[in-house]
């Protein structure tokens, strides 16, 4: 098992749009395995490549540890594109491994259709709803440099300002490895 340090709010790579993946080599396969290890070690249910300092269009999701979602299989999405979103929305309190100690209500489409490539770069398409759709949208946003704290109410944004500053300065207590500084290098 290999655990990578997780990038933290304020790290530039979290705001940078990622590059498409054009080929899958052994290093990519290894990265994906490390991403699953890193996510699980931090008790997360989704992780994007830029959260481990890699500027590539890849995320992993595994919601099976959540009660009532045990049947959902772990999934890797490469070069994902959301192609349809429901008008119906839902609100849910989200958190993020890159923004520890903060949770906030985010309104998102309840259902989505997403196209992506699997680890063989084969085209896939799935419909997702509920928690699965939410986690996918959260990770998809990461690949576009968007964090859930961009999507919360103005009131919550004000409320979180001090905490976000603290997080950026790493004045936080967490039990998983994080990147060393705000200028985490772009790999
Ligand atoms: Zn996140």
Short mmCIF file of C-alpha atoms and ligand atoms in Angstrom, two decimals:
data_model
loop_
_atom_site.label_atom_id
_atom_site.label_comp_id
_atom_site.label_asym_id
_atom_site.label_seq_id
_atom_site.Cartn_x
_atom_site.Cartn_y
_atom_site.Cartn_z
CA UNK A 1 0.00 0.00 0.00
CA UNK A 2 1.31 3.43 -0.88
CA UNK A 3 -0.06 6.58 0.61
CA UNK A 4 0.55 9.87 -1.21
CA UNK A 5 0.38 13.27 0.49
CA UNK A 6 -2.92 15.04 -0.19
CA UNK A 7 -2.82 18.61 -1.51
CA UNK A 8 -4.52 21.17 0.69
CA UNK A 9 -6.73 24.21 0.13
CA UNK A 10 -4.45 26.97 -1.14
CA UNK A 11 -2.19 24.65 -3.13
CA UNK A 12 -2.06 26.01 -6.66
CA UNK A 13 -2.52 22.66 -8.31
CA UNK A 14 -6.05 22.44 -6.92
CA UNK A 15 -6.98 25.51 -8.98
CA UNK A 16 -5.34 24.46 -12.21
CA UNK A 17 -7.26 22.74 -14.97
CA UNK A 18 -5.91 19.25 -15.56
CA UNK A 19 -4.49 17.75 -18.75
CA UNK A 20 -6.23 14.95 -20.65
CA UNK A 21 -4.83 11.46 -20.39
CA UNK A 22 -3.76 10.16 -23.80
CA UNK A 23 -2.06 6.94 -22.85
CA UNK A 24 -2.12 4.52 -19.97
CA UNK A 25 1.27 3.22 -18.97
CA UNK A 26 2.48 1.33 -15.91
CA UNK A 27 2.98 4.61 -14.07
CA UNK A 28 -0.65 5.59 -14.63
CA UNK A 29 -1.88 2.23 -13.37
CA UNK A 30 0.35 2.61 -10.33
CA UNK A 31 -0.93 6.15 -9.75
CA UNK A 32 -4.53 4.92 -9.78
CA UNK A 33 -3.69 2.18 -7.29
CA UNK A 34 -1.96 4.72 -5.03
CA UNK A 35 -4.98 7.04 -5.34
CA UNK A 36 -7.29 4.30 -4.06
CA UNK A 37 -4.86 3.54 -1.20
CA UNK A 38 -4.57 7.24 -0.33
CA UNK A 39 -8.34 7.79 -0.43
CA UNK A 40 -9.11 4.79 1.76
CA UNK A 41 -6.35 5.61 4.24
CA UNK A 42 -8.00 9.02 4.73
CA UNK A 43 -11.51 7.48 4.92
CA UNK A 44 -12.51 9.33 1.77
CA UNK A 45 -15.03 8.18 -0.83
CA UNK A 46 -13.59 10.09 -3.79
CA UNK A 47 -10.21 11.49 -4.84
CA UNK A 48 -9.01 13.44 -7.88
CA UNK A 49 -5.45 13.20 -9.26
CA UNK A 50 -4.70 16.87 -8.51
CA UNK A 51 -5.41 16.07 -4.86
CA UNK A 52 -2.22 14.01 -4.91
CA UNK A 53 -0.29 16.61 -6.93
CA UNK A 54 -0.81 15.07 -10.36
CA UNK A 55 -2.19 17.35 -13.04
CA UNK A 56 -4.16 14.70 -14.94
CA UNK A 57 -7.83 14.10 -15.74
CA UNK A 58 -8.38 11.11 -13.45
CA UNK A 59 -10.49 10.53 -10.38
CA UNK A 60 -11.44 7.53 -8.29
CA UNK A 61 -14.66 6.94 -6.35
CA UNK A 62 -15.65 4.25 -3.88
CA UNK A 63 -18.84 4.88 -1.93
CA UNK A 64 -19.19 1.26 -0.77
CA UNK A 65 -18.04 2.07 2.82
CA UNK A 66 -21.18 4.24 3.21
CA UNK A 67 -24.21 2.55 4.75
CA UNK A 68 -26.78 1.54 2.12
CA UNK A 69 -24.23 1.91 -0.71
CA UNK A 70 -22.28 -1.29 -0.10
CA UNK A 71 -23.19 -2.63 -3.54
CA UNK A 72 -21.49 0.20 -5.44
CA UNK A 73 -18.22 -0.92 -7.01
CA UNK A 74 -15.07 1.23 -6.90
CA UNK A 75 -14.70 3.15 -10.14
CA UNK A 76 -11.92 5.00 -11.95
CA UNK A 77 -12.89 7.73 -14.41
CA UNK A 78 -10.40 9.05 -16.94
CA UNK A 79 -11.10 12.15 -19.09
CA UNK A 80 -14.68 12.40 -17.74
CA UNK A 81 -17.36 14.62 -19.30
CA UNK A 82 -20.75 15.18 -17.71
CA UNK A 83 -23.13 15.16 -20.68
CA UNK A 84 -26.46 15.49 -18.91
CA UNK A 85 -27.71 16.90 -15.61
CA UNK A 86 -31.20 16.65 -14.14
CA UNK A 87 -33.17 19.82 -13.42
CA UNK A 88 -34.02 18.33 -10.08
CA UNK A 89 -31.43 19.23 -7.45
CA UNK A 90 -30.61 18.09 -3.96
CA UNK A 91 -28.75 19.64 -1.07
CA UNK A 92 -26.18 17.72 0.93
CA UNK A 93 -23.44 18.53 3.40
CA UNK A 94 -20.13 17.91 1.64
CA UNK A 95 -16.60 17.63 2.90
CA UNK A 96 -13.26 17.29 1.12
CA UNK A 97 -9.95 15.62 2.01
CA UNK A 98 -8.19 18.77 0.74
CA UNK A 99 -10.31 21.00 3.02
CA UNK A 100 -10.29 19.17 6.34
CA UNK A 101 -12.51 20.05 9.28
CA UNK A 102 -15.08 21.92 7.18
CA UNK A 103 -18.42 20.71 5.87
CA UNK A 104 -21.05 22.70 4.01
CA UNK A 105 -24.34 22.29 2.18
CA UNK A 106 -23.97 22.20 -1.60
CA UNK A 107 -26.86 22.13 -4.07
CA UNK A 108 -26.24 19.94 -7.11
CA UNK A 109 -28.23 18.17 -9.84
CA UNK A 110 -29.68 14.96 -8.44
CA UNK A 111 -28.89 12.85 -11.49
CA UNK A 112 -26.19 13.00 -14.12
CA UNK A 113 -24.99 11.16 -17.17
CA UNK A 114 -21.24 10.98 -17.47
CA UNK A 115 -18.97 9.77 -20.23
CA UNK A 116 -15.45 8.74 -19.32
CA UNK A 117 -12.68 6.35 -20.27
CA UNK A 118 -11.83 3.31 -18.19
CA UNK A 119 -8.30 2.11 -17.40
CA UNK A 120 -8.06 0.59 -20.89
CA UNK A 121 -9.09 3.99 -22.31
CA UNK A 122 -12.33 2.41 -23.55
CA UNK A 123 -15.28 4.81 -23.77
CA UNK A 124 -17.90 4.29 -21.08
CA UNK A 125 -21.10 6.04 -20.12
CA UNK A 126 -23.15 5.75 -16.95
CA UNK A 127 -26.15 7.35 -15.31
CA UNK A 128 -25.65 8.17 -11.66
CA UNK A 129 -27.98 9.51 -9.02
CA UNK A 130 -28.08 10.29 -5.35
CA UNK A 131 -24.80 10.01 -3.40
CA UNK A 132 -22.99 8.43 -6.35
CA UNK A 133 -23.88 11.40 -8.59
CA UNK A 134 -22.86 13.83 -5.89
CA UNK A 135 -19.42 12.33 -5.30
CA UNK A 136 -18.77 12.12 -9.04
CA UNK A 137 -19.72 15.80 -9.47
CA UNK A 138 -17.50 16.80 -6.55
CA UNK A 139 -14.51 14.98 -8.08
CA UNK A 140 -15.33 16.23 -11.58
CA UNK A 141 -15.23 19.78 -10.20
CA UNK A 142 -11.76 19.12 -8.77
CA UNK A 143 -10.50 18.40 -12.28
CA UNK A 144 -11.77 21.84 -13.31
CA UNK A 145 -10.14 23.58 -10.37
CA UNK A 146 -13.45 24.02 -8.53
CA UNK A 147 -13.78 23.25 -4.81
CA UNK A 148 -17.01 22.68 -2.90
CA UNK A 149 -16.32 25.83 -0.88
CA UNK A 150 -16.85 27.80 -4.12
CA UNK A 151 -20.41 26.48 -4.26
CA UNK A 152 -21.66 27.10 -0.71
CA UNK A 153 -23.87 30.04 0.30
CA UNK A 154 -22.33 33.49 0.75
CA UNK A 155 -23.19 33.27 4.41
CA UNK A 156 -21.24 30.03 4.84
CA UNK A 157 -18.36 31.47 2.81
CA UNK A 158 -18.09 34.31 5.31
CA UNK A 159 -18.34 31.89 8.19
CA UNK A 160 -15.56 29.68 6.81
CA UNK A 161 -13.12 32.44 5.89
CA UNK A 162 -11.00 32.12 9.06
CA UNK A 163 -11.01 28.33 8.96
CA UNK A 164 -9.93 28.32 5.32
CA UNK A 165 -7.01 30.61 6.19
CA UNK A 166 -6.00 28.23 8.95
CA UNK A 167 -6.24 25.24 6.62
CA UNK A 168 -4.08 27.01 4.06
CA UNK A 169 -1.46 27.60 6.77
CA UNK A 170 -1.82 23.94 7.78
CA UNK A 171 -2.95 24.79 11.28
CA UNK A 172 -4.98 21.61 11.26
CA UNK A 173 -4.91 18.27 12.97
CA UNK A 174 -5.49 15.38 10.65
CA UNK A 175 -4.34 11.80 10.63
CA UNK A 176 -3.33 11.44 6.98
CA UNK A 177 -0.28 12.81 5.13
CA UNK A 178 -0.68 16.19 3.41
CA UNK A 179 1.47 18.18 0.99
CA UNK A 180 4.20 20.26 2.57
CA UNK A 181 3.46 23.77 1.48
CA UNK A 182 1.21 26.01 -0.59
CA UNK A 183 3.54 25.86 -3.56
CA UNK A 184 3.19 22.15 -4.03
CA UNK A 185 5.03 21.49 -7.25
CA UNK A 186 3.12 20.74 -10.42
CA UNK A 187 4.16 17.32 -11.59
ZN1 LIG B 1 -12.75 17.14 -2.64
#
